[in-house]
Each structure stands twice: as C-alpha cells, then as structure tokens.
Amino acid sequence: MLQTTMTRSLLLADDHQLFLDGMRLLIDRIEGWEVVGEAHNGYEVLAFLQNNRVECVLMDIEMPELNGIETTRRLKKTSPVVKVLAVSMMGDYSTIRKMLQAGADGYLIKNTGIAELRHALEMVSRGEIYISAELAPVLLEGVAGRKASANPLMEPLTQREREIVAMIAEGMTNEQIAARLYLSPLTVNTHRKNILGKLGCKNTAALIRYVLKNKLLDQ
Amino acid sequence: MLQTTMTRSLLLADDHQLFLDGMRLLIDRIEGWEVVGEAHNGYEVLAFLQNNRVECVLMDIEMPELNGIETTRRLKKTSPVVKVLAVSMMGDYSTIRKMLQAGADGYLIKNTGIAELRHALEMVSRGEIYISAELAPVLLEGVAGRKASANPLMEPLTQREREIVAMIAEGMTNEQIAARLYLSPLTVNTHRKNILGKLGCKNTAALIRYVLKNKLLDQ
DNA sequence: TTGAGAATACGCCGAATGGGGTATTTATTC
DNA sequence: GAATAAATACCCCATTCGGCGTATTCTCAA
C-alpha cells in the first residue's frame, strides 16, 4: 500500500484526439502527475488496466463503443482502487447521477480551468469526491428529494414507464406496445397518461422532446 | 495586402476552458501560429474582431449564446478576409453543410491529431477549403444530390414546414400553431401531414425523435 | 400488518391526429 | 408565358390520444 508521493500515473480516455493531445500537455503542467496512456473508448480503458496500474483515469463520458458510465461500472468491479474522474460536456442531473452511481470519484465539467483540474486530481487521489462547483445546484435539485424551484420534472419514472417511453419514442402506438409487452392497450394507455402527468408534458410531442433533451433514454 | 509570413494570429473560440487551455498549448507547438485571444461564445468572437485583426478563428460549433454557425455568418459579413476553421464533435451532414454555407473555410472534427490541425491551418490560410478526410463520405451523401443507400430522408422540408415542426416539438397543437401564425388549423394540419410524409414518420412521436436526432431544429 | 408504490385493467368521452382527397393563390424559374 | 413549388384552405372520416375517474393484485418496507 506504500505509494511514492513523487509521481502518480494517469490514464486519459476520450474519443477526441485533439482533446487528448491538449490534455496531455495540460497535465504536464501539473506537478506530481504523469500521463501514462490514452484510450479512445471504454474497451481500450479496460484493456489498458489489465496490463498496467494507474492511480486515476480521467474519463470522458461520451465515447463510442463503450461509454464512460458503463466503463466506470465495469472498471470499479475489477479495480476498485483505481480512481475515476469524469470529464464531460454534459452537466445535467441525470448524467451526473448515473456516473456517480457507476462509481466515479469525481465529476468535472469541461468548462473548467487547469486550476480546478489540479484540485480535482488531488482530491480524488486522497479518496475524496470532487464535483465541479457549478454543478452544485444541479445536484441539490435531485439528491435532496425535494427541489429548488417549483418545477415538476426530474425522473420519477418507474421501470415499466421507461420501457414504454422508449417505445413511444420509436413511434409505436399503444396498441403496438401492448402487443409487444403482452399487455392490454388500456394498461399501456394508463402508463402513457401517468408518464405525461409525472413529467408535466401535455402531449406526445412535448414528451419525446423532453426525454431526448434530458437523456432519459439510452439511445 | 502584404502579410508577414512570420507569425499568423489565431483566435480560439470554445465554451470549454479546458479545451481552450489544451488547444493553446497545442498551437504553441505549431510553428508560425500564435494564439492572440480566446472567446467563450459567439458574441465574444465578434467583439474581439472589432478591436483586433486576426488571420483565422478556430471556432467550435456548439457554443452558448451565439453558436458557431450564426457567428460565422455574421463574421463573414463584416470581415470576409478572416478565415474560419470550424472544429466540432458533430460529424453529421446537416451540421457540416450549415457551417460551410455560413462561410466557414474548413471543417475539422475534434477526433483529429495535431498534424491534421497544422495542415488545416495551412490550407485555410492559403485560401483553400479544408475538410477532415473522414467526413468525405458524409459529404458525398448530401452534396451529389443523390445519395448512397435507399434512405428516403434528408431535409426536403420547406421553410414553413420547419417553422411548424419546431412548434410541434414545443408541444403545441394544430390549433395553437394556427393561432400563432394567423392560419387556419386546417392549413397547419396539411403542413403537418406533408411533413410526416416527407420524412417518412408515421406519427408525432417518430417525427420529433427524427428531427431532434438529425438536428433539423436549432434548439 | 399495514401502508405505499408499482403494475395491471377498465369506463366514459371529447380533443387531436393522420390518411385520402381537391383547390386557389402567389412566387419563382425555365 | 407556361411549368413548378410553396403556402394556403377545405372535405370526409377513422384512429389515436389524453383527462377524468376507479379497482385489483403484488411486492416490499416500515
């Protein structure tokens, strides 16, 4: 468990080479850290960790093949000691929550500077959780249970309801969904109405727009 | 018109500070170019250009306030000599086309290396157009008129139809749209049906999903 | 064991959508 | 000046959606 305090190794994971290149140069400016590898998708991350030990993975969430969330989940199963610092463009509650549930140790929004990056790296390597300050309000919105303003939104959807939302988004009618799920069309209709109520949408168009914008669907 | 060949000035525009920081270090590695400013949105770009002369703007497309497409359009009206090299995560035909129509001199996908960046800068500063090689197939898809496979899609929507699609996506009914546009609800319904037909969607849910996924709406 | 939430199913009924037409007016283009 | 496309508006009519309820069953946690 002895760890030299001199240099801590870092794996960069992002599908954009330009971002990797820039980040590598940035990390060079941060004392005590060294980039030891690059990955362009989740599978490359997992493969790298099978042959190498790193202190931390700086992980982009939006990656092809295997995204950052699923990668983190698998990584934490096999190598729980490796820290994961998520970096993303997305600052919505749903994404943050999923990433933290997957086991991430920190969440940085890309819209931050090198100072914050340095700070975040220090914190997660000490075993603490780091979340970009500007995401605090977003977190409060969902975590505390109650909310901030009077918006009726934010995922109170059940599993079944999510399934059905996905099918609605595919353009299926209640009838077709019922057939697929071996349910009565009336049941599907009930779900549909409950969904609209929960999310505060008044018709299908608004519903689809809402779920796509808030990434409630994995598609 | 005499231009020293020694150093060409570059303005970076991206809403992600981390990306700006990294990019600045990358550009430092490219001989003959110098970063003279940073902008976090379109308005900052236009403001900067009122007081400074630059050779080229490295412009992200996804920016808050004023996005890269609209910024390019305005920039080219007032300063047509300033080159615009678009940089984006988006590699879809619609976005590329819009950006080039707006007057961009090049289009780089972020998934490229420093070598390609250097090459692109050289080309656009010589007055040529540079497009990331891997986007060639995407371009062929739309430019040539006909396409690759047998997909019935790709924006045959008229201006009025786009307006109405946007309102449908807001959750407005035919009645409400008609009131807003001073039209008969019957007319709106006709447009609606034409839209569904053109895009090959069989109901509103599929329509909204389609336009959002294909970025036919600026929202 | 009592209660809450989830999933199922139904009734009634008006509003909205969508599929098939046709037609007129105005622009634009050839 | 004829052809074409866009925008407008209407017809008929079936299907689907959405708002208002209620009710049963099951599971899980307090």
Coordinates of C-alpha atoms (C1' of nucleotides) in Angstrom, one line a residue:
Chain A
M1 CA 0.0 0.0 0.0
L2 CA 3.0 2.2 0.1
Q3 CA 2.8 4.7 -2.7
T4 CA 5.5 7.1 -3.6
T5 CA 4.3 10.6 -3.4
M6 CA 6.5 11.6 -6.3
T7 CA 4.6 10.7 -9.4
R8 CA 1.0 9.5 -9.8
S9 CA 0.0 7.9 -13.1
L10 CA -3.0 9.0 -15.1
L11 CA -4.8 7.3 -18.0
L12 CA -6.7 9.7 -20.4
A13 CA -9.9 8.4 -22.0
D14 CA -11.6 10.5 -24.7
D15 CA -12.6 9.8 -28.2
H16 CA -11.3 13.1 -29.5
Q17 CA -7.6 13.0 -30.2
L18 CA -7.4 16.8 -30.2
F19 CA -8.7 16.8 -26.7
L20 CA -6.2 14.0 -25.6
D21 CA -3.3 15.9 -27.1
G22 CA -4.3 19.1 -25.3
M23 CA -5.0 17.4 -22.1
R24 CA -1.6 15.7 -22.1
L25 CA 0.1 19.0 -22.4
L26 CA -2.0 20.4 -19.6
I27 CA -1.2 17.5 -17.3
D28 CA 2.4 18.0 -18.0
R29 CA 2.0 21.4 -16.2
I30 CA 0.6 19.7 -13.1
E31 CA 3.3 18.6 -10.8
G32 CA 3.2 15.1 -9.5
W33 CA 1.1 13.7 -12.3
E34 CA 2.1 11.9 -15.4
V35 CA 0.0 10.6 -18.4
V36 CA 0.9 7.0 -18.9
G37 CA -1.6 6.1 -21.5
E38 CA -4.5 7.1 -23.8
A39 CA -7.7 5.4 -24.6
H40 CA -10.3 6.3 -27.3
N41 CA -13.2 4.3 -25.9
G42 CA -14.2 2.2 -22.9
Y43 CA -12.8 -1.1 -24.1
E44 CA -9.3 0.4 -24.5
V45 CA -9.6 1.7 -20.9
L46 CA -10.3 -1.8 -19.6
A47 CA -7.7 -3.4 -21.7
F48 CA -5.1 -0.9 -20.6
L49 CA -5.9 -1.6 -16.9
Q50 CA -5.3 -5.3 -17.4
N51 CA -1.7 -4.7 -18.1
N52 CA -1.0 -1.5 -16.2
R53 CA -1.5 0.0 -12.8
V54 CA -2.7 3.6 -12.8
E55 CA -3.7 5.9 -10.0
C56 CA -6.5 7.6 -11.8
V57 CA -8.5 7.6 -15.0
L58 CA -9.6 10.9 -16.5
M59 CA -12.7 9.7 -18.3
D60 CA -14.8 11.4 -20.8
I61 CA -18.4 10.2 -20.7
E62 CA -19.4 10.5 -24.3
M63 CA -17.3 7.8 -26.0
P64 CA -18.2 5.4 -28.8
E65 CA -18.3 1.6 -28.3
L66 CA -18.5 1.7 -24.5
N67 CA -19.4 4.9 -22.9
G68 CA -17.8 6.4 -19.7
I69 CA -20.6 5.3 -17.4
E70 CA -20.6 1.7 -18.3
T71 CA -16.8 1.7 -18.4
T72 CA -16.7 3.1 -14.9
R73 CA -19.1 0.4 -13.7
R74 CA -17.0 -2.4 -15.1
L75 CA -13.8 -0.8 -14.0
K76 CA -14.9 -0.4 -10.4
K77 CA -15.9 -4.1 -10.3
T78 CA -12.4 -5.3 -11.1
S79 CA -10.2 -2.5 -9.9
P80 CA -12.0 -0.5 -7.2
V81 CA -8.8 1.2 -6.1
V82 CA -8.4 3.0 -9.4
K83 CA -9.9 6.4 -9.2
V84 CA -12.2 7.7 -11.9
L85 CA -12.5 11.4 -12.5
A86 CA -15.3 12.0 -15.0
V87 CA -15.0 14.8 -17.5
S88 CA -17.9 15.8 -19.6
M89 CA -19.7 18.4 -21.6
M90 CA -23.0 17.3 -20.0
G91 CA -24.0 19.0 -16.8
D92 CA -27.5 17.6 -16.4
Y93 CA -28.6 15.8 -13.3
S94 CA -29.4 12.5 -14.9
T95 CA -25.9 12.1 -16.4
I96 CA -24.1 13.1 -13.2
R97 CA -26.2 10.8 -11.1
K98 CA -25.6 7.9 -13.4
M99 CA -21.9 8.5 -13.4
L100 CA -21.7 8.7 -9.6
Q101 CA -23.8 5.7 -9.2
A102 CA -21.4 3.8 -11.5
G103 CA -18.7 4.6 -9.0
A104 CA -17.0 7.7 -10.3
D105 CA -14.9 9.6 -7.7
G106 CA -15.3 13.0 -9.3
Y107 CA -17.2 14.9 -11.9
L108 CA -15.6 17.8 -13.8
I109 CA -17.4 19.8 -16.4
K110 CA -15.2 20.5 -19.4
N111 CA -15.8 24.2 -18.9
T112 CA -13.2 24.5 -16.2
G113 CA -9.6 25.6 -15.9
I114 CA -6.4 23.9 -15.2
A115 CA -6.5 25.0 -11.5
E116 CA -9.7 23.2 -10.9
L117 CA -8.4 20.1 -12.7
R118 CA -5.4 20.1 -10.5
H119 CA -7.5 20.4 -7.4
A120 CA -9.9 17.7 -8.5
L121 CA -7.0 15.3 -9.1
E122 CA -5.6 15.9 -5.6
M123 CA -9.0 15.3 -4.0
V124 CA -9.9 12.1 -5.7
S125 CA -6.4 10.7 -5.2
R126 CA -6.9 11.4 -1.5
G127 CA -10.1 9.3 -1.7
E128 CA -12.5 12.3 -1.6
I129 CA -15.2 13.0 -4.0
Y130 CA -14.9 16.1 -6.2
I131 CA -17.7 17.7 -8.1
S132 CA -17.4 20.9 -10.1
A133 CA -18.8 23.7 -8.0
E134 CA -21.1 24.9 -10.7
L135 CA -22.9 21.6 -10.7
A136 CA -23.9 22.0 -7.0
P137 CA -27.4 23.5 -7.8
V138 CA -28.0 20.7 -10.3
L139 CA -27.2 18.1 -7.6
L140 CA -29.3 19.7 -5.0
E141 CA -32.2 19.6 -7.4
G142 CA -32.3 15.8 -7.4
V143 CA -30.4 14.4 -4.4
A144 CA -32.2 16.1 -1.6
G145 CA -35.5 14.7 -2.7
R146 CA -37.3 18.0 -2.7
K147 CA -36.1 20.5 -5.1
A148 CA -35.3 24.2 -5.6
S149 CA -37.8 26.0 -7.7
A150 CA -41.3 24.7 -8.5
N151 CA -40.5 22.5 -11.5
P152 CA -42.5 19.3 -11.5
L153 CA -39.9 17.4 -13.5
M154 CA -37.0 15.0 -13.0
E155 CA -37.4 11.3 -13.4
P156 CA -40.0 9.9 -11.1
L157 CA -40.5 7.3 -13.9
T158 CA -40.7 3.7 -13.0
Q159 CA -39.0 0.9 -14.9
R160 CA -42.1 0.0 -16.8
E161 CA -42.8 3.6 -17.7
R162 CA -39.3 4.0 -19.1
E163 CA -39.8 1.0 -21.3
I164 CA -42.9 2.4 -22.6
V165 CA -41.5 5.9 -23.1
A166 CA -38.8 4.3 -25.3
M167 CA -41.4 2.5 -27.4
I168 CA -43.4 5.6 -27.8
A169 CA -40.3 7.4 -29.0
E170 CA -40.0 4.7 -31.6
G171 CA -43.3 5.8 -33.0
M172 CA -45.3 2.8 -31.7
T173 CA -48.9 3.2 -30.8
N174 CA -50.5 2.0 -27.6
E175 CA -51.9 -0.9 -29.5
Q176 CA -48.5 -2.0 -30.8
I177 CA -46.7 -1.5 -27.5
A178 CA -49.4 -3.6 -25.8
A179 CA -48.9 -6.4 -28.3
R180 CA -45.1 -6.3 -27.8
L181 CA -45.4 -6.4 -24.0
Y182 CA -48.4 -8.8 -23.8
L183 CA -50.5 -6.2 -22.1
S184 CA -53.9 -4.6 -22.6
P185 CA -53.8 -1.5 -24.7
L186 CA -55.7 0.1 -21.8
T187 CA -52.8 -0.6 -19.5
V188 CA -50.4 1.0 -21.9
N189 CA -52.7 4.0 -22.1
T190 CA -52.7 4.3 -18.4
H191 CA -48.9 4.2 -18.3
R192 CA -48.8 6.8 -21.0
K193 CA -51.1 9.1 -19.2
N194 CA -49.2 8.7 -15.9
I195 CA -45.9 9.5 -17.7
L196 CA -47.3 12.7 -19.2
G197 CA -48.5 13.7 -15.8
K198 CA -45.3 12.9 -14.0
L199 CA -43.2 14.8 -16.5
G200 CA -45.6 17.6 -16.9
C201 CA -45.9 17.2 -20.6
K202 CA -49.2 17.8 -22.3
N203 CA -48.8 15.7 -25.4
T204 CA -46.6 13.2 -27.1
A205 CA -44.5 15.8 -28.9
A206 CA -43.5 17.5 -25.7
L207 CA -42.8 14.2 -24.1
I208 CA -40.4 13.0 -26.7
R209 CA -38.6 16.3 -26.8
Y210 CA -38.3 16.2 -23.0
V211 CA -36.9 12.8 -22.7
L212 CA -34.5 13.2 -25.6
K213 CA -33.2 16.6 -24.3
N214 CA -32.8 15.2 -20.8
K215 CA -31.3 12.0 -21.9
L216 CA -33.7 9.8 -20.1
L217 CA -33.3 7.3 -22.9
D218 CA -30.2 5.4 -23.7
Q219 CA -30.4 5.9 -27.5
Chain B
M1 CA -2.1 43.1 -48.7
L2 CA 1.5 42.4 -47.7
Q3 CA 1.4 39.9 -44.9
T4 CA 4.5 38.8 -43.0
T5 CA 5.0 35.1 -43.2
M6 CA 6.5 35.0 -39.8
T7 CA 3.5 34.8 -37.4
R8 CA -0.1 34.4 -38.1
S9 CA -2.6 35.2 -35.4
L10 CA -5.3 32.9 -34.2
L11 CA -8.4 33.4 -32.1
L12 CA -9.8 30.4 -30.2
A13 CA -13.5 30.1 -29.7
D14 CA -14.9 27.4 -27.5
D15 CA -17.1 27.4 -24.4
H16 CA -14.9 24.8 -22.7
Q17 CA -12.0 26.4 -20.8
L18 CA -10.2 23.0 -20.6
F19 CA -10.3 22.7 -24.3
L20 CA -9.1 26.3 -24.8
D21 CA -6.2 25.7 -22.4
G22 CA -5.2 22.5 -24.2
M23 CA -5.6 24.0 -27.6
R24 CA -3.4 26.9 -26.7
L25 CA -0.6 24.6 -25.7
L26 CA -1.1 22.6 -28.9
I27 CA -0.9 25.7 -31.1
D28 CA 2.3 26.7 -29.3
R29 CA 3.8 23.6 -30.9
I30 CA 2.8 24.7 -34.4
E31 CA 5.4 27.0 -35.9
G32 CA 4.1 30.2 -37.5
W33 CA 0.9 30.5 -35.5
E34 CA 0.1 32.3 -32.3
V35 CA -3.0 32.4 -30.2
V36 CA -3.9 36.0 -29.6
G37 CA -7.2 35.6 -27.9
E38 CA -9.9 33.4 -26.5
A39 CA -13.7 33.6 -26.8
H40 CA -16.3 31.6 -24.9
N41 CA -19.2 32.3 -27.2
G42 CA -20.1 33.9 -30.5
Y43 CA -20.6 37.4 -29.1
E44 CA -17.1 37.4 -27.7
V45 CA -15.7 36.4 -31.1
L46 CA -17.4 39.3 -32.8
A47 CA -16.4 41.7 -30.1
F48 CA -12.8 40.7 -30.3
L49 CA -12.7 41.2 -34.0
Q50 CA -14.0 44.7 -33.7
N51 CA -10.8 45.7 -31.9
N52 CA -8.3 43.2 -33.3
R53 CA -7.1 41.7 -36.6
V54 CA -6.6 38.0 -36.8
E55 CA -5.8 35.7 -39.6
C56 CA -8.0 32.9 -38.5
V57 CA -10.6 31.9 -36.0
L58 CA -10.7 28.3 -34.7
M59 CA -14.3 28.0 -34.0
D60 CA -16.2 25.4 -32.0
I61 CA -19.8 25.0 -33.3
E62 CA -21.5 24.2 -30.1
M63 CA -21.4 27.3 -28.0
P64 CA -23.9 29.0 -25.8
E65 CA -25.5 32.4 -26.5
L66 CA -24.5 32.5 -30.2
N67 CA -23.4 29.3 -31.8
G68 CA -20.6 28.8 -34.3
I69 CA -22.8 28.7 -37.3
E70 CA -24.5 32.0 -36.7
T71 CA -21.3 33.6 -35.5
T72 CA -19.5 32.6 -38.8
R73 CA -22.4 34.0 -40.8
R74 CA -22.1 37.4 -39.1
L75 CA -18.4 37.4 -39.0
K76 CA -18.1 36.8 -42.8
K77 CA -20.5 39.7 -43.5
T78 CA -18.2 42.2 -41.7
S79 CA -14.8 40.6 -42.0
P80 CA -14.7 38.3 -45.0
V81 CA -11.0 38.1 -45.0
V82 CA -10.8 36.4 -41.6
K83 CA -10.6 32.7 -42.1
V84 CA -12.9 30.4 -40.1
L85 CA -11.8 26.9 -39.3
A86 CA -14.7 25.0 -37.7
V87 CA -14.0 22.4 -35.0
S88 CA -16.7 20.2 -33.8
M89 CA -17.8 17.0 -32.3
M90 CA -20.6 16.8 -34.8
G91 CA -19.9 15.0 -38.0
D92 CA -23.4 14.9 -39.4
Y93 CA -24.1 16.1 -42.9
S94 CA -26.6 18.7 -41.8
T95 CA -24.2 20.5 -39.4
I96 CA -21.3 20.5 -41.9
R97 CA -23.5 21.8 -44.6
K98 CA -24.8 24.6 -42.5
M99 CA -21.4 25.6 -41.4
L100 CA -20.0 25.7 -44.9
Q101 CA -22.9 27.6 -46.1
A102 CA -22.3 30.1 -43.3
G103 CA -18.9 30.7 -44.9
A104 CA -16.5 28.5 -42.9
D105 CA -13.2 27.8 -44.7
G106 CA -12.6 24.5 -43.1
Y107 CA -14.2 21.8 -41.0
L108 CA -12.2 19.7 -38.5
I109 CA -13.7 17.0 -36.4
K110 CA -12.3 17.0 -32.9
N111 CA -11.3 13.5 -33.4
T112 CA -8.1 14.5 -35.2
G113 CA -4.4 14.9 -34.3
I114 CA -2.1 17.9 -34.2
A115 CA -0.7 17.0 -37.6
E116 CA -4.1 17.4 -39.3
L117 CA -4.7 20.6 -37.3
R118 CA -1.5 22.1 -38.7
H119 CA -2.3 21.0 -42.2
A120 CA -5.8 22.5 -41.9
L121 CA -4.5 25.8 -40.7
E122 CA -2.0 26.0 -43.6
M123 CA -4.7 25.3 -46.1
V124 CA -7.3 27.7 -45.0
S125 CA -4.7 30.5 -44.6
R126 CA -3.8 29.9 -48.3
G127 CA -7.5 30.4 -49.1
E128 CA -8.3 26.8 -49.7
I129 CA -11.0 24.8 -48.1
Y130 CA -10.1 22.0 -45.7
I131 CA -12.4 19.2 -44.6
S132 CA -11.4 16.4 -42.4
A133 CA -10.8 13.4 -44.6
E134 CA -13.1 11.1 -42.7
L135 CA -16.0 13.4 -43.4
A136 CA -15.8 12.8 -47.1
P137 CA -18.3 10.0 -47.2
V138 CA -20.7 12.2 -45.2
L139 CA -20.4 15.0 -47.7
L140 CA -20.9 12.8 -50.7
E141 CA -24.1 11.6 -49.2
G142 CA -25.7 15.0 -49.5
V143 CA -23.8 17.2 -52.0
A144 CA -24.0 15.0 -55.0
G145 CA -27.8 15.2 -54.9
R146 CA -28.4 11.5 -54.9
K147 CA -27.2 9.5 -52.1
A148 CA -25.7 6.2 -51.0
S149 CA -28.3 3.8 -49.8
A150 CA -32.0 4.0 -50.2
N151 CA -33.0 6.2 -47.3
P152 CA -35.9 8.4 -48.0
L153 CA -34.8 11.1 -45.6
M154 CA -32.7 14.3 -45.6
E155 CA -34.5 17.6 -45.3
P156 CA -36.9 18.2 -48.1
L157 CA -38.7 20.5 -45.7
T158 CA -39.7 23.9 -46.7
Q159 CA -39.3 27.0 -44.5
R160 CA -42.9 27.0 -43.4
E161 CA -42.7 23.3 -42.6
R162 CA -39.7 23.8 -40.4
E163 CA -41.4 26.5 -38.5
I164 CA -44.3 24.2 -37.8
V165 CA -42.1 21.3 -36.9
A166 CA -40.4 23.5 -34.3
M167 CA -43.8 24.4 -32.8
I168 CA -45.0 20.8 -32.8
A169 CA -41.8 19.9 -30.9
E170 CA -42.8 22.6 -28.4
G171 CA -45.9 20.6 -27.7
M172 CA -48.3 23.0 -29.5
T173 CA -51.4 21.6 -31.1
N174 CA -52.5 22.5 -34.6
E175 CA -55.0 24.9 -33.1
Q176 CA -52.4 26.8 -31.2
I177 CA -49.9 26.9 -34.0
A178 CA -52.6 28.2 -36.3
A179 CA -53.4 31.0 -33.8
R180 CA -49.8 31.9 -33.5
L181 CA -49.2 32.0 -37.3
Y182 CA -52.6 33.5 -38.2
L183 CA -53.5 30.5 -40.2
S184 CA -56.4 28.1 -40.4
P185 CA -55.9 25.0 -38.3
L186 CA -56.7 23.1 -41.4
T187 CA -53.6 24.6 -43.1
V188 CA -51.4 23.6 -40.2
N189 CA -52.8 20.1 -40.4
T190 CA -52.0 19.9 -44.0
H191 CA -48.4 21.0 -43.3
R192 CA -48.2 18.5 -40.6
K193 CA -49.3 15.7 -42.8
N194 CA -46.9 16.7 -45.5
I195 CA -44.1 16.8 -43.0
L196 CA -44.9 13.3 -41.8
G197 CA -45.0 12.1 -45.4
K198 CA -41.8 13.8 -46.5
L199 CA -39.8 12.5 -43.5
G200 CA -41.4 9.1 -43.6
C201 CA -42.7 9.2 -40.0
K202 CA -46.0 7.7 -39.1
N203 CA -46.8 9.8 -36.1
T204 CA -45.8 12.8 -34.0
A205 CA -43.5 10.8 -31.6
A206 CA -41.4 9.4 -34.5
L207 CA -41.3 12.9 -36.1
I208 CA -40.0 14.6 -33.0
R209 CA -37.4 11.9 -32.4
Y210 CA -36.3 12.2 -36.0
V211 CA -35.8 15.9 -36.2
L212 CA -34.1 16.0 -32.8
K213 CA -31.7 13.2 -33.7
N214 CA -30.9 14.7 -37.1
K215 CA -30.6 18.2 -35.7
L216 CA -33.1 19.7 -38.1
L217 CA -34.0 22.1 -35.4
D218 CA -31.8 24.8 -33.9
Q219 CA -32.6 24.0 -30.3
Chain C
dT1 C1' -49.7 -5.9 9.3
dT2 C1' -50.5 -2.0 7.5
dG3 C1' -49.4 1.0 4.1
dA4 C1' -47.1 2.7 -0.1
dG5 C1' -45.8 2.2 -4.7
dA6 C1' -45.9 -0.4 -9.0
dA7 C1' -48.2 -2.7 -12.5
dT8 C1' -52.3 -4.2 -14.2
dA9 C1' -57.1 -3.1 -16.3
dC10 C1' -61.3 -0.8 -17.2
dG11 C1' -65.2 3.1 -18.4
dC12 C1' -66.6 7.4 -20.4
dC13 C1' -65.8 10.8 -23.6
dG14 C1' -64.0 14.9 -26.1
dA15 C1' -59.9 16.5 -28.4
dA16 C1' -56.3 15.8 -31.6
dT17 C1' -54.1 13.3 -35.1
dG18 C1' -53.4 11.3 -39.5
dG19 C1' -54.8 9.3 -44.4
dG20 C1' -57.1 10.1 -48.5
dG21 C1' -58.5 13.6 -51.5
dT22 C1' -59.0 18.7 -54.1
dA23 C1' -58.3 23.6 -55.0
dT24 C1' -56.6 28.6 -55.1
dT25 C1' -53.1 32.0 -55.0
dT26 C1' -48.6 33.6 -55.2
dA27 C1' -43.5 33.2 -56.5
dT28 C1' -40.0 31.6 -59.0
dT29 C1' -37.9 29.5 -62.6
dC30 C1' -37.3 28.0 -67.2
Chain D
dG1 C1' -45.9 32.7 -70.7
dA2 C1' -46.0 28.0 -69.1
dA3 C1' -44.5 25.0 -65.6
dT4 C1' -43.3 24.2 -60.9
dA5 C1' -43.1 24.7 -56.0
dA6 C1' -44.8 26.7 -51.8
dA7 C1' -48.4 28.2 -49.0
dT8 C1' -52.9 28.4 -48.1
dA9 C1' -57.6 26.1 -47.2
dC10 C1' -61.2 22.8 -47.3
dC11 C1' -63.8 17.8 -47.5
dC12 C1' -64.7 13.2 -45.2
dC13 C1' -63.6 10.0 -41.7
dA14 C1' -61.2 6.5 -38.8
dT15 C1' -57.8 6.1 -35.3
dT16 C1' -55.3 7.6 -31.5
dC17 C1' -54.6 10.4 -27.7
dG18 C1' -55.4 12.4 -23.3
dG19 C1' -58.3 13.9 -19.0
dC20 C1' -61.2 12.2 -15.5
dG21 C1' -62.1 8.5 -12.8
dT22 C1' -61.9 3.6 -10.3
dA23 C1' -60.2 -1.0 -9.0
dT24 C1' -57.3 -5.3 -8.2
dT25 C1' -53.1 -7.5 -7.3
dC26 C1' -48.5 -7.9 -5.8
dT27 C1' -44.3 -6.7 -3.5
dC28 C1' -41.6 -4.6 -0.3
dA29 C1' -40.5 -2.0 3.5
dA30 C1' -41.8 0.3 7.8

